[in-house]
Short mmCIF file of C-alpha atoms in Angstrom, two decimals:
data_model
loop_
_atom_site.label_atom_id
_atom_site.label_comp_id
_atom_site.label_asym_id
_atom_site.label_seq_id
_atom_site.Cartn_x
_atom_site.Cartn_y
_atom_site.Cartn_z
CA MET A 282 48.43 35.19 22.51
CA SER A 283 46.71 34.59 25.80
CA GLU A 284 43.89 32.16 26.49
CA PRO A 285 40.69 32.38 24.44
CA THR A 286 38.58 35.01 26.11
CA GLN A 287 35.35 33.16 25.45
CA HIS A 288 34.10 30.26 27.58
CA ALA A 289 35.58 28.25 30.32
CA GLU A 290 34.81 24.78 28.98
CA PRO A 291 37.63 22.27 28.46
CA VAL A 292 39.09 21.83 25.00
CA THR A 293 38.89 18.04 24.99
CA GLU A 294 35.43 17.99 23.45
CA VAL A 295 36.03 15.82 20.40
CA PRO A 296 35.75 12.35 22.02
CA THR A 297 32.53 13.44 23.75
CA TYR A 298 31.06 14.66 20.46
CA LEU A 299 31.91 11.38 18.75
CA ILE A 300 30.31 9.33 21.54
CA VAL A 301 27.17 11.45 21.38
CA PHE A 302 27.20 11.12 17.57
CA ALA A 303 27.36 7.31 17.79
CA THR A 304 24.56 7.32 20.39
CA LEU A 305 22.35 9.48 18.16
CA ILE A 306 22.90 7.14 15.19
CA VAL A 307 22.10 4.05 17.27
CA LEU A 308 18.96 5.69 18.71
CA THR A 309 17.79 6.64 15.20
CA LEU A 310 18.20 3.08 13.93
CA LEU A 311 16.46 1.77 17.07
CA SER A 312 13.46 4.02 16.47
CA VAL A 313 13.21 2.91 12.83
CA GLY A 314 13.49 -0.74 13.92
CA SER A 315 10.89 -0.32 16.67
CA SER A 316 8.31 0.96 14.20
CA PHE A 317 8.21 -2.49 12.54
CA ILE A 318 7.24 -4.23 15.78
CA PRO A 319 3.46 -4.03 16.35
CA MET A 320 2.97 -2.44 19.78
CA GLY A 321 -0.20 -0.44 19.20
CA VAL A 322 0.03 2.89 20.97
CA GLY A 323 3.41 1.74 22.29
CA ASN A 324 4.97 2.46 18.88
CA ALA A 325 4.25 6.16 19.14
CA ALA A 326 5.45 6.19 22.76
CA VAL A 327 8.75 4.49 21.88
CA VAL A 328 9.63 6.70 18.90
CA LEU A 329 8.69 9.86 20.81
CA LEU A 330 10.72 8.84 23.86
CA ILE A 331 13.70 8.18 21.60
CA ALA A 332 13.22 11.57 19.91
CA LEU A 333 13.08 13.24 23.32
CA THR A 334 16.30 11.50 24.38
CA LYS A 335 18.04 12.59 21.17
CA THR A 336 16.85 16.15 21.74
CA LEU A 337 18.20 16.24 25.29
CA LEU A 338 21.56 14.87 24.10
CA THR A 339 21.75 17.54 21.38
CA LEU A 340 20.77 20.34 23.78
CA TRP A 341 23.08 19.22 26.54
CA PHE A 342 26.22 18.41 24.56
CA PHE A 343 26.10 20.08 21.11
CA MET A 344 24.26 23.21 22.19
CA HIS A 345 26.41 23.51 25.32
CA VAL A 346 23.56 23.84 27.78
CA ARG A 347 25.83 22.01 30.22
CA TYR A 348 28.30 24.90 30.12
CA ALA A 349 25.66 27.62 30.08
CA SER A 350 25.23 29.94 33.04
CA ARG A 351 22.45 29.15 35.47
CA ILE A 352 20.27 32.06 34.28
CA MET A 353 20.56 30.73 30.71
CA GLN A 354 19.67 27.19 31.77
CA LEU A 355 16.66 28.53 33.65
CA THR A 356 15.51 30.54 30.64
CA ILE A 357 15.83 27.56 28.29
CA GLY A 358 14.04 25.39 30.85
CA ALA A 359 11.25 27.96 31.13
CA GLY A 360 10.78 27.88 27.35
CA VAL A 361 10.61 24.11 27.29
CA ILE A 362 8.11 24.11 30.16
CA THR A 363 5.93 26.70 28.38
CA LEU A 364 5.90 24.45 25.32
CA GLY A 365 5.04 21.54 27.59
CA ILE A 366 2.10 23.48 29.06
CA MET A 367 0.69 24.01 25.57
CA PHE A 368 0.89 20.29 24.76
CA VAL A 369 -0.37 19.04 28.11
CA MET A 370 -3.28 21.50 28.48
CA THR A 371 -4.43 21.10 24.88
CA LEU A 372 -4.20 17.33 24.94
CA ALA A 373 -5.93 17.22 28.33
CA ASP A 374 -8.92 18.85 26.63
CA TYR A 375 -8.95 16.42 23.71
CA VAL A 376 -8.36 13.38 25.91
CA SER A 377 -11.37 14.22 28.02
CA ARG A 378 -13.77 15.24 25.24
CA SER A 379 -13.04 13.80 21.80
CA TRP A 380 -10.27 11.28 21.89
CA GLY A 381 -9.59 9.32 18.73
CA SER A 382 -6.77 6.81 18.51
CA TRP A 383 -3.00 6.66 18.23
CA MET B 258 41.77 34.97 31.32
CA ALA B 259 41.43 37.87 33.70
CA GLU B 260 37.82 38.69 34.34
CA HIS B 261 38.56 42.19 35.54
CA ALA B 262 36.14 45.01 34.95
CA LEU B 263 37.53 47.74 32.78
CA PRO B 264 38.48 50.94 34.64
CA SER B 265 35.62 52.99 33.27
CA THR B 266 32.98 52.60 30.60
CA ILE B 267 33.93 55.98 29.21
CA ALA B 268 37.41 54.79 28.45
CA VAL B 269 35.98 51.76 26.68
CA ALA B 270 33.55 53.82 24.69
CA ASP B 271 36.19 56.26 23.61
CA ALA B 272 39.08 54.05 22.72
CA PRO B 273 38.48 50.33 22.96
CA ALA B 274 41.31 49.44 20.61
CA ALA B 275 43.86 51.58 22.38
CA HIS B 276 42.84 50.12 25.70
CA ALA B 277 43.21 46.64 24.26
CA ASP B 278 46.93 46.99 23.84
CA HIS B 279 47.72 47.23 27.49
CA ALA B 280 44.82 45.29 29.02
CA HIS B 281 44.28 41.99 27.21
CA GLY B 282 44.54 41.04 23.61
CA HIS B 283 40.87 40.61 22.72
CA ASP B 284 39.30 43.95 23.29
CA PRO B 285 39.15 44.72 19.56
CA TYR B 286 36.05 42.48 19.62
CA LEU B 287 34.48 44.28 22.54
CA ARG B 288 31.63 46.61 21.63
CA HIS B 289 31.58 49.84 23.56
CA HIS B 290 28.25 49.14 25.27
CA PHE B 291 29.57 46.05 27.10
CA GLU B 292 31.80 46.03 30.13
CA THR B 293 33.66 42.83 29.39
CA ILE B 294 33.97 40.35 26.56
CA GLU B 295 32.36 37.68 28.78
CA GLN B 296 29.34 39.90 29.30
CA GLN B 297 29.13 40.55 25.57
CA HIS B 298 29.29 36.84 24.79
CA GLU B 299 26.70 36.01 27.44
CA ALA B 300 24.34 38.67 26.07
CA SER B 301 24.63 37.50 22.46
CA SER B 302 24.17 33.90 23.49
CA PHE B 303 21.15 34.82 25.60
CA GLY B 304 19.60 36.71 22.70
CA MET B 305 20.09 33.75 20.40
CA TRP B 306 18.43 31.41 22.88
CA LEU B 307 15.44 33.72 23.27
CA PHE B 308 15.06 33.69 19.49
CA LEU B 309 15.35 29.90 19.41
CA LEU B 310 12.66 29.63 22.09
CA THR B 311 10.27 31.59 19.85
CA GLU B 312 11.19 29.16 17.09
CA PHE B 313 10.34 26.25 19.37
CA MET B 314 6.93 27.87 19.88
CA LEU B 315 6.42 28.30 16.12
CA PHE B 316 7.13 24.65 15.39
CA GLY B 317 5.38 23.65 18.61
CA GLY B 318 2.11 25.02 17.25
CA MET B 319 2.44 22.91 14.13
CA PHE B 320 3.28 19.82 16.16
CA MET B 321 0.21 20.49 18.30
CA ALA B 322 -2.00 20.66 15.18
CA TYR B 323 -0.41 17.47 13.93
CA MET B 324 -1.08 15.63 17.18
CA VAL B 325 -4.75 16.62 17.31
CA TYR B 326 -5.49 15.75 13.68
CA ARG B 327 -3.55 12.53 13.88
CA ASN B 328 -5.63 11.60 16.88
CA TRP B 329 -8.86 12.32 14.99
CA TYR B 330 -7.97 10.76 11.64
CA TYR B 331 -5.49 8.11 12.66
CA PRO B 332 -6.17 5.64 9.80
CA ALA B 333 -5.73 8.42 7.23
CA PHE B 334 -2.44 9.46 8.87
CA ALA B 335 -1.21 5.87 8.95
CA ALA B 336 -2.09 5.43 5.26
CA GLY B 337 -0.47 8.75 4.33
CA SER B 338 2.67 7.88 6.29
CA GLN B 339 3.01 4.61 4.36
CA GLN B 340 3.41 6.72 1.20
CA LEU B 341 6.63 8.27 2.44
CA ASN B 342 9.92 6.70 1.48
CA LEU B 343 11.35 5.33 4.74
CA THR B 344 14.83 4.80 3.24
CA PHE B 345 15.09 8.43 2.14
CA GLY B 346 13.76 9.57 5.50
CA THR B 347 16.21 7.47 7.49
CA VAL B 348 19.18 8.47 5.32
CA ASN B 349 18.20 12.12 5.67
CA THR B 350 17.97 11.77 9.44
CA LEU B 351 21.48 10.29 9.56
CA ILE B 352 22.77 13.05 7.25
CA LEU B 353 21.32 15.75 9.47
CA ILE B 354 22.76 14.21 12.63
CA THR B 355 26.17 14.06 10.93
CA SER B 356 25.91 17.70 9.89
CA SER B 357 25.03 18.57 13.49
CA VAL B 358 28.23 16.87 14.65
CA THR B 359 30.39 18.59 12.02
CA MET B 360 28.86 21.90 13.16
CA ALA B 361 29.70 21.17 16.81
CA LEU B 362 33.23 20.19 15.75
CA ALA B 363 33.51 23.41 13.73
CA VAL B 364 32.76 25.50 16.82
CA HIS B 365 35.36 23.44 18.65
CA ALA B 366 37.88 24.07 15.86
CA ALA B 367 37.27 27.80 16.27
CA ARG B 368 37.86 27.49 20.00
CA VAL B 369 41.22 25.78 19.51
CA ARG B 370 41.97 28.20 16.65
CA LYS B 371 42.44 25.77 13.78
CA GLN B 372 41.40 27.77 10.77
CA GLY B 373 41.85 25.04 8.13
CA THR B 374 39.83 22.53 10.14
CA LEU B 375 37.14 25.11 10.78
CA VAL B 376 36.71 25.92 7.08
CA ARG B 377 36.70 22.24 6.09
CA LEU B 378 34.10 21.38 8.74
CA LEU B 379 31.86 24.28 7.73
CA ILE B 380 32.03 23.21 4.08
CA THR B 381 31.25 19.60 5.10
CA THR B 382 28.22 20.86 7.03
CA ILE B 383 27.04 22.83 4.01
CA VAL B 384 27.47 19.84 1.67
CA LEU B 385 25.50 17.59 4.04
CA GLY B 386 22.74 20.21 4.26
CA VAL B 387 22.53 20.46 0.48
CA VAL B 388 22.35 16.66 0.14
CA PHE B 389 19.51 16.62 2.67
CA LEU B 390 17.58 19.21 0.67
CA GLY B 391 18.28 17.31 -2.57
CA ILE B 392 16.78 14.12 -1.14
CA LYS B 393 13.85 16.14 0.22
CA ALA B 394 13.24 17.67 -3.21
CA ASN B 395 13.25 14.19 -4.67
CA GLU B 396 10.59 13.13 -2.18
CA TYR B 397 8.48 16.20 -3.00
CA LYS B 398 8.76 15.34 -6.70
CA GLU B 399 7.42 11.86 -6.00
CA LYS B 400 4.43 13.32 -4.15
CA TYR B 401 3.80 15.62 -7.12
CA ASP B 402 3.91 12.73 -9.57
CA LYS B 403 1.49 10.69 -7.44
CA HIS B 404 -0.94 13.61 -7.02
CA HIS B 405 -0.40 13.57 -3.27
CA ILE B 406 -0.08 17.32 -2.93
CA PRO B 407 -3.29 18.59 -1.24
CA GLY B 408 -5.58 20.63 -3.43
CA ALA B 409 -7.68 20.32 -6.59
CA ASN B 410 -5.41 17.70 -8.15
CA PHE B 411 -5.19 15.50 -5.08
CA SER B 412 -5.89 11.84 -5.82
CA ILE B 413 -7.33 9.50 -3.21
CA GLU B 414 -7.09 6.57 -5.65
CA GLU B 415 -4.18 4.95 -3.82
CA PHE B 416 -6.03 5.08 -0.49
CA THR B 417 -9.47 3.87 -1.66
CA HIS B 418 -7.96 1.24 -3.97
CA PRO B 419 -4.55 0.32 -2.64
CA PRO B 420 -2.42 -1.54 -5.20
CA ALA B 421 -2.51 -5.34 -4.82
CA GLY B 422 0.39 -6.61 -2.72
CA SER B 423 0.86 -3.38 -0.79
CA GLY B 424 -0.81 -4.96 2.23
CA GLU B 425 -2.83 -1.79 2.76
CA LYS B 426 -6.49 -1.84 3.72
CA PRO B 427 -8.70 0.34 1.51
CA LEU B 428 -10.07 3.42 3.27
CA PRO B 429 -13.64 4.67 2.86
CA VAL B 430 -13.84 7.78 0.66
CA ASP B 431 -14.49 10.26 3.48
CA LEU B 432 -11.51 9.00 5.47
CA ALA B 433 -9.34 8.79 2.35
CA GLU B 434 -10.03 12.50 1.80
CA LYS B 435 -8.54 13.13 5.24
CA THR B 436 -5.12 12.02 3.96
CA GLN B 437 -5.05 15.56 2.58
CA VAL B 438 -4.86 16.77 6.18
CA TYR B 439 -1.86 14.52 6.70
CA PHE B 440 -0.14 15.74 3.53
CA SER B 441 -0.97 19.38 4.31
CA LEU B 442 0.79 19.03 7.64
CA TYR B 443 3.59 17.05 5.99
CA PHE B 444 4.27 19.84 3.50
CA ALA B 445 3.78 22.66 6.01
CA MET B 446 6.13 21.11 8.55
CA THR B 447 8.83 19.75 6.26
CA GLY B 448 8.53 22.90 4.12
CA MET B 449 9.04 25.17 7.12
CA HIS B 450 11.92 22.95 8.19
CA ALA B 451 13.45 23.12 4.69
CA LEU B 452 13.06 26.92 4.70
CA HIS B 453 15.02 27.06 7.94
CA MET B 454 17.68 24.85 6.40
CA ILE B 455 17.97 27.12 3.35
CA ILE B 456 18.43 30.14 5.66
CA GLY B 457 20.92 28.12 7.72
CA LEU B 458 22.87 27.16 4.61
CA GLY B 459 23.07 30.82 3.62
CA LEU B 460 24.41 31.71 7.06
CA LEU B 461 26.88 28.81 6.96
CA THR B 462 28.16 29.92 3.57
CA PHE B 463 28.77 33.37 5.03
CA LEU B 464 30.57 31.78 7.99
CA ALA B 465 32.76 29.62 5.76
CA PHE B 466 33.70 32.65 3.69
CA ARG B 467 34.54 34.75 6.75
CA ALA B 468 36.40 31.84 8.35
CA SER B 469 38.54 31.45 5.22
CA GLN B 470 39.54 35.08 5.74
CA GLY B 471 40.70 34.29 9.27
CA ALA B 472 37.64 35.23 11.31
CA TYR B 473 36.50 33.25 14.39
CA THR B 474 39.92 31.75 15.10
CA GLN B 475 41.24 34.77 17.01
CA GLY B 476 39.53 33.96 20.29
CA TYR B 477 36.08 35.42 19.68
CA PHE B 478 33.40 33.55 17.73
CA SER B 479 29.98 34.35 19.15
CA SER B 480 28.36 34.59 15.73
CA LEU B 481 29.73 31.21 14.69
CA GLU B 482 28.50 29.70 17.92
CA ASN B 483 25.03 31.26 17.60
CA ILE B 484 24.56 30.06 14.04
CA GLY B 485 25.74 26.67 15.29
CA LEU B 486 22.90 26.77 17.85
CA TYR B 487 20.48 27.55 15.03
CA TRP B 488 21.75 24.59 13.03
CA HIS B 489 21.37 22.24 16.01
CA PHE B 490 17.85 23.57 16.51
CA ILE B 491 16.98 22.61 12.92
CA ASP B 492 18.30 19.13 13.67
CA ILE B 493 16.09 18.92 16.78
CA VAL B 494 12.98 19.83 14.76
CA TRP B 495 13.77 17.02 12.34
CA THR B 496 14.33 14.67 15.27
CA PHE B 497 10.58 14.95 15.93
CA LEU B 498 9.38 15.35 12.33
CA PHE B 499 10.96 12.07 11.28
CA PRO B 500 9.23 9.71 13.75
CA LEU B 501 5.92 11.59 13.59
CA LEU B 502 5.69 11.72 9.80
CA TYR B 503 7.56 8.61 8.67
CA LEU B 504 7.16 6.13 11.49
CA VAL B 505 3.38 5.97 11.91
CA ASN B 506 2.22 2.39 11.84
CA ARG B 507 5.01 0.98 9.69
CA HIS B 508 4.24 -2.51 10.91
CA SER B 509 0.85 -2.90 9.24
#
């Protein structure tokens, strides 16, 4: 049998996956721990930043965005940016007109 | 892995299997409307990602609603969040991360053609998913018992008169009513997430069954990989649901 026809990525993925796994676990525990420290609006910022980091790790390593072709990376990026536009534009409206508290 | 174009599309359309014998050993997986197996894989992967992007938009809308209402009724959201069981939430988060890793390892096992490992990892992923849903069901049951499901039977008792020793400040009645907004979003978002998990578990069961018959370990596993992407996507949604729903103002 010849080489697998699919994908060009190396087959030594397991150590990488385990490192990412450990990082995700540590980040989760950090975000739970941070929520017990009173930081006002900082609490929301910290847990969301951690969630964003975990998402990027999952996308990049588990979902193989790092091996994806450039057109695929651009498409995924475009989707994320579109989502970002929705959040930023909507929140810009609320921030400037009827902001509550976080 | 020769990336040569096949001599003619007509030949592929007519007799892909026959062509496979003297070209390379994987053409049995090649559909007649693709030139090469790489192109076929790229197309299926691209289609899956487009679908996932629409899913991001679906959940994105709910997250947007959450953010606006939380901003308006922050004390109600903080009080509602205190009602969730942080231990269950944290354990579930860890379970889902683990299932994401076993899924990634399963795709890897398919790539290196280890059928036994692949089947075991898929079954592990399924078991972890079922445990997650079991814990979630337990949490829903608790909300039912405490009349914290929005609607006619919703009770604001715990928010207007917090039990002594809970350290919670009582909310005025109008604000306490707004905890229903929090719980509506809680059920809509975790419910939609759970629905995706149930669909994912169905797909994984199918994968495990097919893998036990020898599929995906012959060098072509696009469907396994795509369902893997779907499973990771579910994990990403939870990555945001957990801090937003469970970790509001835990320090009070």
